[in-house]
Coordinates of C-alpha atoms in Angstrom, one line a residue:
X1 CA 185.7 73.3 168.5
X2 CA 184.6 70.8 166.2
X3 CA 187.3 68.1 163.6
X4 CA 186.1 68.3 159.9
X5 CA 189.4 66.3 158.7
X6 CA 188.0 64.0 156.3
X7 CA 188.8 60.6 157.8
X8 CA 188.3 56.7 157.2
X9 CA 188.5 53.4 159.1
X10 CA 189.9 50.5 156.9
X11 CA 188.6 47.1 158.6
X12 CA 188.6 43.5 158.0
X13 CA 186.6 40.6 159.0
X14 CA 189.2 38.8 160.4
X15 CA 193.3 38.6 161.0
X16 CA 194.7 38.2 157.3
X17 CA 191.8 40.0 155.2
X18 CA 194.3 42.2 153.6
X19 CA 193.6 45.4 155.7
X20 CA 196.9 46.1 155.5
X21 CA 197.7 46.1 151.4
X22 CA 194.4 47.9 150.3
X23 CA 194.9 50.4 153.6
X24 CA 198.2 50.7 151.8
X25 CA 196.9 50.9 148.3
X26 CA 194.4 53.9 149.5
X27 CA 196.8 56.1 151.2
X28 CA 199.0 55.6 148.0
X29 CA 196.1 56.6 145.8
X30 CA 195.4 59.4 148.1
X31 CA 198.9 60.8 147.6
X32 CA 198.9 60.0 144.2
X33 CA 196.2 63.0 143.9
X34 CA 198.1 65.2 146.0
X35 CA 196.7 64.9 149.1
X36 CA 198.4 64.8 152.4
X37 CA 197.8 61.3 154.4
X38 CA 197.7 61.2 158.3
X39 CA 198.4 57.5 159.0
X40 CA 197.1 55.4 162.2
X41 CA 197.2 51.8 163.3
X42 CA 194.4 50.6 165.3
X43 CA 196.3 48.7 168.1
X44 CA 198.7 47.4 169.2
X45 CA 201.1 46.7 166.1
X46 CA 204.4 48.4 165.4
X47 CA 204.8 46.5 162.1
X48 CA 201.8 47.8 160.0
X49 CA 202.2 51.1 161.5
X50 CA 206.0 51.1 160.1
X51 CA 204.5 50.2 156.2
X52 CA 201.6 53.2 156.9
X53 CA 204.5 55.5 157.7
X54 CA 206.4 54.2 154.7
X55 CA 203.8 55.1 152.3
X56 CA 202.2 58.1 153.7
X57 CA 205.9 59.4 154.2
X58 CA 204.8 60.7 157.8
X59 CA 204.7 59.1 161.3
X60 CA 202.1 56.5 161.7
X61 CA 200.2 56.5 165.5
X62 CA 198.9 53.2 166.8
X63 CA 195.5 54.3 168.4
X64 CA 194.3 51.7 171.2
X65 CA 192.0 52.2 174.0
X66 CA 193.5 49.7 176.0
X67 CA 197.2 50.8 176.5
X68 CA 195.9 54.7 176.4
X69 CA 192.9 56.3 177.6
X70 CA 190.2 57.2 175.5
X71 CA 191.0 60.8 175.9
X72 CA 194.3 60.4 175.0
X73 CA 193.5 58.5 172.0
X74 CA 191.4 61.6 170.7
X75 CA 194.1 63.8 171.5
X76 CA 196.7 61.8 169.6
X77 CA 194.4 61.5 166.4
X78 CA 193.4 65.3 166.4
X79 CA 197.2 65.8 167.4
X80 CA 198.5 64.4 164.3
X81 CA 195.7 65.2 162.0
X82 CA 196.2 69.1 161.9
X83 CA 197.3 70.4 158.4
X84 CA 196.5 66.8 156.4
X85 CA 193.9 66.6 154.3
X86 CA 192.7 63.4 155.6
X87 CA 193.0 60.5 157.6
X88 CA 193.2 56.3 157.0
X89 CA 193.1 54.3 160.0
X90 CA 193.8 50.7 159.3
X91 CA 192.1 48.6 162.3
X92 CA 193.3 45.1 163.4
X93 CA 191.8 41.8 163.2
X94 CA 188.0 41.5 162.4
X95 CA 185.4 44.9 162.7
X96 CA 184.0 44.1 166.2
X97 CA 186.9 41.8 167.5
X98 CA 188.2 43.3 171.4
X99 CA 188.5 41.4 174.6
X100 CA 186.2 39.3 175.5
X101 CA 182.9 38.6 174.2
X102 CA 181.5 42.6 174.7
X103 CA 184.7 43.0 172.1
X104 CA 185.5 46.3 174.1
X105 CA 188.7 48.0 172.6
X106 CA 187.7 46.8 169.0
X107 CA 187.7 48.5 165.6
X108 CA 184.5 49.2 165.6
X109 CA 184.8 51.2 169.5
X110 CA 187.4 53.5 168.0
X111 CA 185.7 54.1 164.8
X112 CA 182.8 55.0 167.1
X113 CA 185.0 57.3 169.4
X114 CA 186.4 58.9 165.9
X115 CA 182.8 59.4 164.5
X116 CA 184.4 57.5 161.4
X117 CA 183.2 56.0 158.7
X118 CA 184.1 52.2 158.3
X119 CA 184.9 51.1 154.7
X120 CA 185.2 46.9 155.6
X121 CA 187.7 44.7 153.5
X122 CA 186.4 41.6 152.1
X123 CA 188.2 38.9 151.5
X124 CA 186.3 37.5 148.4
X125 CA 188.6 34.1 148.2
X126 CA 185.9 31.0 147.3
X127 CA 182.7 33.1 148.3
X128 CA 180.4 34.6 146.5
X129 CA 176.4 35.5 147.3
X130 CA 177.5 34.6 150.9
X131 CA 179.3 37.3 151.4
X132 CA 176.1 40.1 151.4
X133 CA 175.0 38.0 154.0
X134 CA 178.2 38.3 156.0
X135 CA 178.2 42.0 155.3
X136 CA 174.9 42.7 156.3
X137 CA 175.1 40.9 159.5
X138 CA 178.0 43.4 159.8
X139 CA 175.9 46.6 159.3
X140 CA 173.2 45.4 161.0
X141 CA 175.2 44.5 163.9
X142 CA 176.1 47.8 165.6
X143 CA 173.4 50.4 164.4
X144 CA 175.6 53.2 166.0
X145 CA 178.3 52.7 163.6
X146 CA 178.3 53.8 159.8
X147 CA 179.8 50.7 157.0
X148 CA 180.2 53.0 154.7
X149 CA 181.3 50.6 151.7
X150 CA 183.0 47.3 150.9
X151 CA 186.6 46.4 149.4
X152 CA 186.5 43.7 147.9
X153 CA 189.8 41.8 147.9
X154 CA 191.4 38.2 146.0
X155 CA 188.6 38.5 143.5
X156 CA 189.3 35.5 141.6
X157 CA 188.3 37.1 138.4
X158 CA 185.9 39.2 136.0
X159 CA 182.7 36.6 136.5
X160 CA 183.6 35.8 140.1
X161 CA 183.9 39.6 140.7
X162 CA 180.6 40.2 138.7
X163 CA 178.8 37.8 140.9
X164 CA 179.9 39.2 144.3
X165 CA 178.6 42.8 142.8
X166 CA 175.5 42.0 142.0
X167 CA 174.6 39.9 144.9
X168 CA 175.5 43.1 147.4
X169 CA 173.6 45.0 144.8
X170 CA 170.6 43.4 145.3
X171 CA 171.1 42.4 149.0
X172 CA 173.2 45.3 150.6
X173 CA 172.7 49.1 151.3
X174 CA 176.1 49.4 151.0
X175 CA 178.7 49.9 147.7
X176 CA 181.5 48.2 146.7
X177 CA 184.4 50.7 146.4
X178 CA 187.2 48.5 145.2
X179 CA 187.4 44.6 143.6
X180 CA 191.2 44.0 143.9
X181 CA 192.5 40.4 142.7
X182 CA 194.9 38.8 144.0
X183 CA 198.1 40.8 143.9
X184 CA 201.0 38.6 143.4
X185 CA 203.6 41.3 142.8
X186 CA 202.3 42.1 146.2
X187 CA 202.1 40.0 148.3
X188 CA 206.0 38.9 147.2
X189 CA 206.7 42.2 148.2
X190 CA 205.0 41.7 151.6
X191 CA 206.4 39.0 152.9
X192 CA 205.5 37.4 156.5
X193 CA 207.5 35.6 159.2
X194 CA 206.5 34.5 162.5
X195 CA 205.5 38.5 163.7
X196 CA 204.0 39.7 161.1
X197 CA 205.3 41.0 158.0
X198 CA 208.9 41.8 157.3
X199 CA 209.8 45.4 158.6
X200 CA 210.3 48.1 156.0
X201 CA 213.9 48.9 157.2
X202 CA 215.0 45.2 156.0
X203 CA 213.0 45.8 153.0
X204 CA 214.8 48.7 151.3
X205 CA 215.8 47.2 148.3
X206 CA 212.0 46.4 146.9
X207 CA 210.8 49.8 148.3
X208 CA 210.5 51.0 144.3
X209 CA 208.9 47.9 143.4
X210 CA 206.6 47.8 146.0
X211 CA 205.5 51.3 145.6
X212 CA 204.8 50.9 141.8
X213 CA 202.0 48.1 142.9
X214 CA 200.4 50.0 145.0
X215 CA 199.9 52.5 142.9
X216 CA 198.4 50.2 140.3
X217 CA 196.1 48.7 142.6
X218 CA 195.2 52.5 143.4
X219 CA 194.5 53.4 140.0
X220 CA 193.0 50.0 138.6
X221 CA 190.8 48.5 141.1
X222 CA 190.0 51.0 144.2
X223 CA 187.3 54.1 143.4
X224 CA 189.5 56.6 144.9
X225 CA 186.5 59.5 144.3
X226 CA 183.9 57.4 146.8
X227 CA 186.2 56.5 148.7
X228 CA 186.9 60.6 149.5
X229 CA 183.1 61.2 149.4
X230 CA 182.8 58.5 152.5
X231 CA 185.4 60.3 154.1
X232 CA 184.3 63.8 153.9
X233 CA 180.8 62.8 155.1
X234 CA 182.5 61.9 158.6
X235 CA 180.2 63.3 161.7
X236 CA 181.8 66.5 163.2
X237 CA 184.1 65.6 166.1
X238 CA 184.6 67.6 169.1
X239 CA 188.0 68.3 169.2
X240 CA 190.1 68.7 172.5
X241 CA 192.4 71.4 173.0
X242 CA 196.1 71.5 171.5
X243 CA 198.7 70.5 174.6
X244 CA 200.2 73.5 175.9
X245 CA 204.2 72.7 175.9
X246 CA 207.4 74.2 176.8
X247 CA 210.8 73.2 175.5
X248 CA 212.5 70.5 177.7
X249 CA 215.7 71.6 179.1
X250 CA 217.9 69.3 178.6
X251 CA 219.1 67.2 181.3
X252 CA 220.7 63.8 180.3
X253 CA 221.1 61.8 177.5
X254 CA 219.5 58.6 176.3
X255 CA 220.6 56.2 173.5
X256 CA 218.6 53.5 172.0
X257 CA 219.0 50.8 169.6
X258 CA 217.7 52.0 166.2
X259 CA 218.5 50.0 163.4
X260 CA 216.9 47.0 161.2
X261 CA 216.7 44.8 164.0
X262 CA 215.4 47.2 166.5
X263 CA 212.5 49.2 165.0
X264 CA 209.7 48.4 167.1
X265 CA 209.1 51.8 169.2
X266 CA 206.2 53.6 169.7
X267 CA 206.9 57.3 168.5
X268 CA 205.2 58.3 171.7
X269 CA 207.4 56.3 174.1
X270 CA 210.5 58.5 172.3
X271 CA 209.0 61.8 172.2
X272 CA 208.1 61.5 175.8
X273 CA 211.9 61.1 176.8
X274 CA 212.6 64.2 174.8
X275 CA 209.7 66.4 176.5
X276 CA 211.0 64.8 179.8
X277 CA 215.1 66.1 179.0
X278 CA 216.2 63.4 177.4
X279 CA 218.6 64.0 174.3
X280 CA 218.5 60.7 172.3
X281 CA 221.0 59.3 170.9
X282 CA 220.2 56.7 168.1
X283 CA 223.0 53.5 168.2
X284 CA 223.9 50.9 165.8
X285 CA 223.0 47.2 167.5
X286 CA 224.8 45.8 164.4
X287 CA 227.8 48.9 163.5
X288 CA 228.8 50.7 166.6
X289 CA 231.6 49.1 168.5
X290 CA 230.8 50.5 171.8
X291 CA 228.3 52.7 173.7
X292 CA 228.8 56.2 172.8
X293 CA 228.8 59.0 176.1
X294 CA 224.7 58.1 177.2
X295 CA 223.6 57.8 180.6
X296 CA 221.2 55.8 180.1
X297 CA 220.1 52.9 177.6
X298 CA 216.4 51.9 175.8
X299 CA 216.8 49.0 173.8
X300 CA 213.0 48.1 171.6
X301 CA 211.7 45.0 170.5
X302 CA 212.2 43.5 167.1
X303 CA 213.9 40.9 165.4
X304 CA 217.1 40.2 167.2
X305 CA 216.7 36.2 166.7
X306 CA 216.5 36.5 163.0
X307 CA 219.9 38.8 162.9
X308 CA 221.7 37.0 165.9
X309 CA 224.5 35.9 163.7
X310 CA 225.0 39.3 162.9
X311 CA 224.6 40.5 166.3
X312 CA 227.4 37.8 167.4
X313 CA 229.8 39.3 165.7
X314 CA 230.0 42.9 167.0
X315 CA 230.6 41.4 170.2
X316 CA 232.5 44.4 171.5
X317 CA 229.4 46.7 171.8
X318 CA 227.7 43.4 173.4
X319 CA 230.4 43.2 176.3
X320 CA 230.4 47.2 176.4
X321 CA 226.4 46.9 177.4
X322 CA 227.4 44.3 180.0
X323 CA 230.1 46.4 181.4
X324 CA 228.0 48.9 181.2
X325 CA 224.7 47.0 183.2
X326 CA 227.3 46.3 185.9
X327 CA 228.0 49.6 186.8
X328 CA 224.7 50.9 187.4
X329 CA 223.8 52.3 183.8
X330 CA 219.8 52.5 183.6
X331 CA 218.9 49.9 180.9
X332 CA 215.4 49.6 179.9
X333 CA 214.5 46.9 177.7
X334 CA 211.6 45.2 175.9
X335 CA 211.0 41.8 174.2
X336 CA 213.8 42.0 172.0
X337 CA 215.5 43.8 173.6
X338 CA 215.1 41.1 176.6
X339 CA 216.6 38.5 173.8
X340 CA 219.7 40.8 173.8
X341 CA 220.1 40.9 177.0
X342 CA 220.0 37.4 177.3
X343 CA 222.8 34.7 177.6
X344 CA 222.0 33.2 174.5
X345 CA 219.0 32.5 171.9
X346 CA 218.6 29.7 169.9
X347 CA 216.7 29.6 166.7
X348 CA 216.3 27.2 164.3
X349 CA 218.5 25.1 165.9
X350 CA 221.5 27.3 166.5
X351 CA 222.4 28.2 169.4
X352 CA 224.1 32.0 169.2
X353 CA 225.7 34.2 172.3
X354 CA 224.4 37.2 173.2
X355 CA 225.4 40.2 175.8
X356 CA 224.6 38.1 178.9
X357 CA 223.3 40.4 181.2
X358 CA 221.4 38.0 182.3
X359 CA 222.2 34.9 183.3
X360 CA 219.2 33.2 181.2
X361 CA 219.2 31.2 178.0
X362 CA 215.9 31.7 175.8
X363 CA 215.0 29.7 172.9
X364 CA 212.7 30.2 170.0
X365 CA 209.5 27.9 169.7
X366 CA 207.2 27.3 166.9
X367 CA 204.4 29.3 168.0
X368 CA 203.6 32.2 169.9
X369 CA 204.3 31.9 174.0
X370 CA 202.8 34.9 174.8
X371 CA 200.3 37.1 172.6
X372 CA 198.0 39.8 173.5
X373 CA 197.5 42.4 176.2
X374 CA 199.1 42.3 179.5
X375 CA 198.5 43.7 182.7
X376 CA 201.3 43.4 185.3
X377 CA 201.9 45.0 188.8
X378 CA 205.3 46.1 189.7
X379 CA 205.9 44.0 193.8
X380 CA 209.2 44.0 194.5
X381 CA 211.9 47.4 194.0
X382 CA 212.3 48.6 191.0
X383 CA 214.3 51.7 189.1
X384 CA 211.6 52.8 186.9
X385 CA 208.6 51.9 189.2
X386 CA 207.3 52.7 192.3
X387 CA 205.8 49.5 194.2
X388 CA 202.5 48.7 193.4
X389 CA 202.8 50.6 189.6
X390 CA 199.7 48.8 187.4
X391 CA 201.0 48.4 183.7
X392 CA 198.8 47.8 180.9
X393 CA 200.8 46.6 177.8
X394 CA 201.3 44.0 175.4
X395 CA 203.1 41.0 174.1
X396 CA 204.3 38.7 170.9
X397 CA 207.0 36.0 171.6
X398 CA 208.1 33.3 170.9
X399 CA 210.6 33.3 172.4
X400 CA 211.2 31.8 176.5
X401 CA 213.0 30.3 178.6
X402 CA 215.2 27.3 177.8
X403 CA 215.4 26.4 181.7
X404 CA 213.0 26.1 183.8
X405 CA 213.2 29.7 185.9
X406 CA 212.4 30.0 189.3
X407 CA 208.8 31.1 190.7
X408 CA 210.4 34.2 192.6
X409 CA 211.8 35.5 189.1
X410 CA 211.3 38.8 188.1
X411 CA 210.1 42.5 189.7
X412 CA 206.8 42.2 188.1
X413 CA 204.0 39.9 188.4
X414 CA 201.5 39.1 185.6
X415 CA 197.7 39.5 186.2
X416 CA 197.4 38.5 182.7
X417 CA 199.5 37.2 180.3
X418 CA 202.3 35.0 180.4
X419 CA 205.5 37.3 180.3
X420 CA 208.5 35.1 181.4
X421 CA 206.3 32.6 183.3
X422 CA 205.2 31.4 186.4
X423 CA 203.3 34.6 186.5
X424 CA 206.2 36.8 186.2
X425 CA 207.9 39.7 184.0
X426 CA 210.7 42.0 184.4
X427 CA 214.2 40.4 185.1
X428 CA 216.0 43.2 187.1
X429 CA 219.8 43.2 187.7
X430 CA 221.4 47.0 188.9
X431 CA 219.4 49.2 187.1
X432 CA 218.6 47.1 184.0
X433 CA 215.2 46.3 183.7
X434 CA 214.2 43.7 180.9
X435 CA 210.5 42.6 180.5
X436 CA 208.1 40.9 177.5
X437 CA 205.5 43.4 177.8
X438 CA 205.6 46.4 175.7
X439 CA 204.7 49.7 177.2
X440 CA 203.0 52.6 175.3
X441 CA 204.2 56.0 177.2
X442 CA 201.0 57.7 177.1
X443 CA 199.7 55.0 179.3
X444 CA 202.4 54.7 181.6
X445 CA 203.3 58.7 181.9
X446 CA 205.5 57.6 184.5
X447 CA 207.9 56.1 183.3
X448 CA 209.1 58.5 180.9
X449 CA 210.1 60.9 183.3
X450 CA 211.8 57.8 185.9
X451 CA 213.9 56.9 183.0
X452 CA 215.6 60.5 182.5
X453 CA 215.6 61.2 186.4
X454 CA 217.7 57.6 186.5
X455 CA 219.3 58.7 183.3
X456 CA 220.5 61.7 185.4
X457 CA 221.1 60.6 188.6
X458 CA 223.9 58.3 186.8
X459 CA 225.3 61.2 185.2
X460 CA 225.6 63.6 188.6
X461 CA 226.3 60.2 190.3
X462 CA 229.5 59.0 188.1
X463 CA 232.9 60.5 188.7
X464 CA 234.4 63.0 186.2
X465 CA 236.1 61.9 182.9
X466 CA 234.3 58.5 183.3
X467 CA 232.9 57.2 179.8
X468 CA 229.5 56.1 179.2
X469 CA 230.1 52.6 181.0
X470 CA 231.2 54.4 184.2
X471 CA 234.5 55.1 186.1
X472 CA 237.2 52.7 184.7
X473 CA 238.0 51.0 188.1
X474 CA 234.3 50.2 188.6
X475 CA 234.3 48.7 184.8
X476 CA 237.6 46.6 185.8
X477 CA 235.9 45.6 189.0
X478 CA 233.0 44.6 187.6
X479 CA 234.2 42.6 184.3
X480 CA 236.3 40.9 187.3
X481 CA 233.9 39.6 188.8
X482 CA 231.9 38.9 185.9
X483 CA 235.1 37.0 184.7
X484 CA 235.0 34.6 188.1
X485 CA 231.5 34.3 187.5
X486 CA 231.7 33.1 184.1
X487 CA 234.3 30.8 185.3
X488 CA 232.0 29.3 187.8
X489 CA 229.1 28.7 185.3
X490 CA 231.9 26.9 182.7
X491 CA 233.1 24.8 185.7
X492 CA 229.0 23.7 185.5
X493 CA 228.8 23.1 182.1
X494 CA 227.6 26.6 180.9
X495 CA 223.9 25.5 181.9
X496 CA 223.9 23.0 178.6
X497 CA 224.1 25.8 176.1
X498 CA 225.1 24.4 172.9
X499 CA 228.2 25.5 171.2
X500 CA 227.6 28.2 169.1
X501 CA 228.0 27.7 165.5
X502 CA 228.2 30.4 162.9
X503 CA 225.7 30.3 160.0
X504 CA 224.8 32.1 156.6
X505 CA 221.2 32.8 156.4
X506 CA 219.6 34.7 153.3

């Protein structure tokens, strides 16, 4: 069976081309005609998929080769294209950017596994003529792959956009389809920090705003009709055949941290609890006073460091995670999550508690620590992880350390990255497992069904009428002991955490 879903790739020449505004200001054009957008992000990126989800009011997939098989990747896109009438997939950093110098895993290797057309933003700031030269070298580069067109984008303004035309005119096989300027209404609306941009769920109030300058740039600078011609001229794909699924039976239930400083969760890594029994239950990192009846815990990456005054001061559900850590709950975390986990962050120069499950201070540094994919192997025991597992994943921190940790730290070792250092990932205390690298479920269908089987064997394992954080003499036992050892690191000086001091940040 072969997929005629009309479909285009949206790719840059670089990180920062403005992939993600004009792959925003298509889909909103699309809609805008009444058409129904299937959104994807080409790697790993939780942040850009969030905004493609926002506009194209769907879910927005992250396809990458790396952390999934190709196969899988297929399946996802043909998955999630059924019943749309066509599909943007915005790419990541430059065309034929990957690892290494082969660039394997780059835009350009998925639009070929997609048979998609590639329409390539430009960024048109202080070029002119030079950039037909740069966009043939792009054509000519891969003869495999079809460049469909060119966005321009920051076209300084009627002459300089004039001049750029006619030189691709005379140069180029390929059109222009779009000359945006430089937005300024957008890019206000787009913020950045140090990951990226700023999520959609802390950027509610501008949602109206933001959505009226897309559509301008839709309807004013982008030729929305070429555009769908390149995209229903896409090559026939063979399609694989729909999953054949039953429904899960229930057998424990999961909460996670879902709020605006946790967002960053693959939908994959959720629905893959769900088809494995797990009922999730969504939690307030910033609301909920306590852990509601779960038996086990998933806590995301996000933006803990930039909301850890906020975090502070629920401390009750902080101390109910700890509790609940001690007595065995399954606790799997990631990046953020990791930071919450923690004994404390500090960022910009205040130092704030969190849950301490860990007995590890981390502080925020001015660039990124670790960035990119990761590979690690699971050698020592491990909840969610036989011995010997292989994990491909990724990371973005900038967070570490603020001691020096020792080289036997961790469950995990790093055969590339850098993870908590020294080669190591995966602080494990009970059955809490906190890591930097980011999993994708469909690459790790393991670990999926390890975290409801743990998830269940707490539940048949804890007495009856125990709450979520375990039998209440277990919970008095262990905040005991936690008490002594709190005791014992005060007595040392609290391992030269700065006193915390409380803040107002806008």
């Amino acid at each position: 069976m072969t997929r005629e879903v009309p479909r285009l790739v949206v790719a840059g020449l670089s990180g920062d081309s403005g992939k993600t505004l004009i792959s925003l200001g298509v889909i909103a054009a699309l809609r805008r005609r009444g058409l129904s957008v299937s959104a994807f992000k080409k790697g790993p990126d939780y942040i850009d998929a969030a905004w493609l989800a926002w506009i194209s009011q769907g879910t927005a997939r992250n396809l990458d080769t790396y952390l999934v098989p190709s196969d899988s990747v297929r399946q996802t896109y043909c998955d999630h294209t059924r019943g749309h009438d066509i599909a943007i997939i915005e790419g990541n950093r430059g065309l034929y950017d990957g690892r290494g110098s082969s660039g394997i895993h780059s835009t350009a290797e998925l639009a070929l596994l997609l048979r998609a057309p590639v329409v390539l933003v430009v960024n048109a700031g202080k070029a002119t003529r030079t950039l037909a030269a740069v966009i043939n070298g792009c054509v000519s580069f891969e003869p495999r792959l079809r460049v469909a067109g060119v966005i321009l984008n920051r076209v300084a303004g009627e002459r300089h956009r004039k001049t750029i035309i006619d030189s691709i005119a005379q140069y180029c096989e390929v059109p222009v389809l779009g000359a945006v300027p430089r937005v300024d209404c957008a890019e206000a609306l787009l913020p950045s920090r140090h990951l990226g941009l700023v999520t959609p769920a802390e950027h509610g109030h501008a949602a109206h705003q933001m959505a009226s300058c897309l559509d301008e740039i839709g309807a004013r600078y982008l030729d929305v009709d070429r555009l769908l011609e390149c995209a229903r001229d896409a090559e026939p794909m063979e399609e694989p055949a729909p999953p054949v699924s039953a429904e899960p039976v229930r057998r424990a239930r999961v909460g996670y941290f879902r709020d605006s400083v946790f967002t960053f969760y693959y939908p994959e890594n959720l629905e893959e609890l769900a088809a494995q029994g797990a009922e999730l239950v969504p939690i307030s990192s910033l609301h909920d006073p306590s852990l509601p009846d779960i038996d086990a815990l998933y806590i995301g990456g996000g933006f803990p460091e930039v909301h850890a005054e906020r975090l502070a001061r629920n401390r009750p559900l902080m101390d109910a995670v700890r509790r609940a850590s001690a007595t065995g709950l399954p606790i799997y975390a990631e990046c953020g999550g990791l930071i919450y986990l923690s004994r404390a962050i500090t960022f910009q120069g205040t130092t704030y508690p969190m849950s301490g499950v860990f007995d590890i201070a981390l502080t925020m540094h001015a660039a990124p620590v670790g960035h990119g994919y990761t590979a690690v192997r699971v050698d020592r025991p491990c909840p969610f992880f036989p011995n010997g597992t292989e994990i491909r994943g990724h990371e973005f921190h900038y967070s570490a350390a603020a001691e020096r940790l020792p080289k036997s730290v961790g469950c995990m070792k790093m055969v590339e990255g850098i993870g908590l250092g020294n080669g190591r990932d995966g602080l494990l205390s009970n059955h809490t497992l906190a890591c930097y690298t980011h999993l994708h479920a469909l690459g790790v269908p393991g670990w999926a069904e390890a975290m409801v089987r743990c998830a269940q064997e707490y539940r048949q394992g804890r007495p009856s009428g125990a709450d979520a954080a375990g039998d209440p003499a277990r919970v008095r036992q262990a905040h005991e002991g936690e008490q002594r050892s709190r005791a014992r690191r005060i007595q040392k000086g609290a391992a030269g955490l700065k006193p915390h001091v409380l803040t107002t940040r806008s």
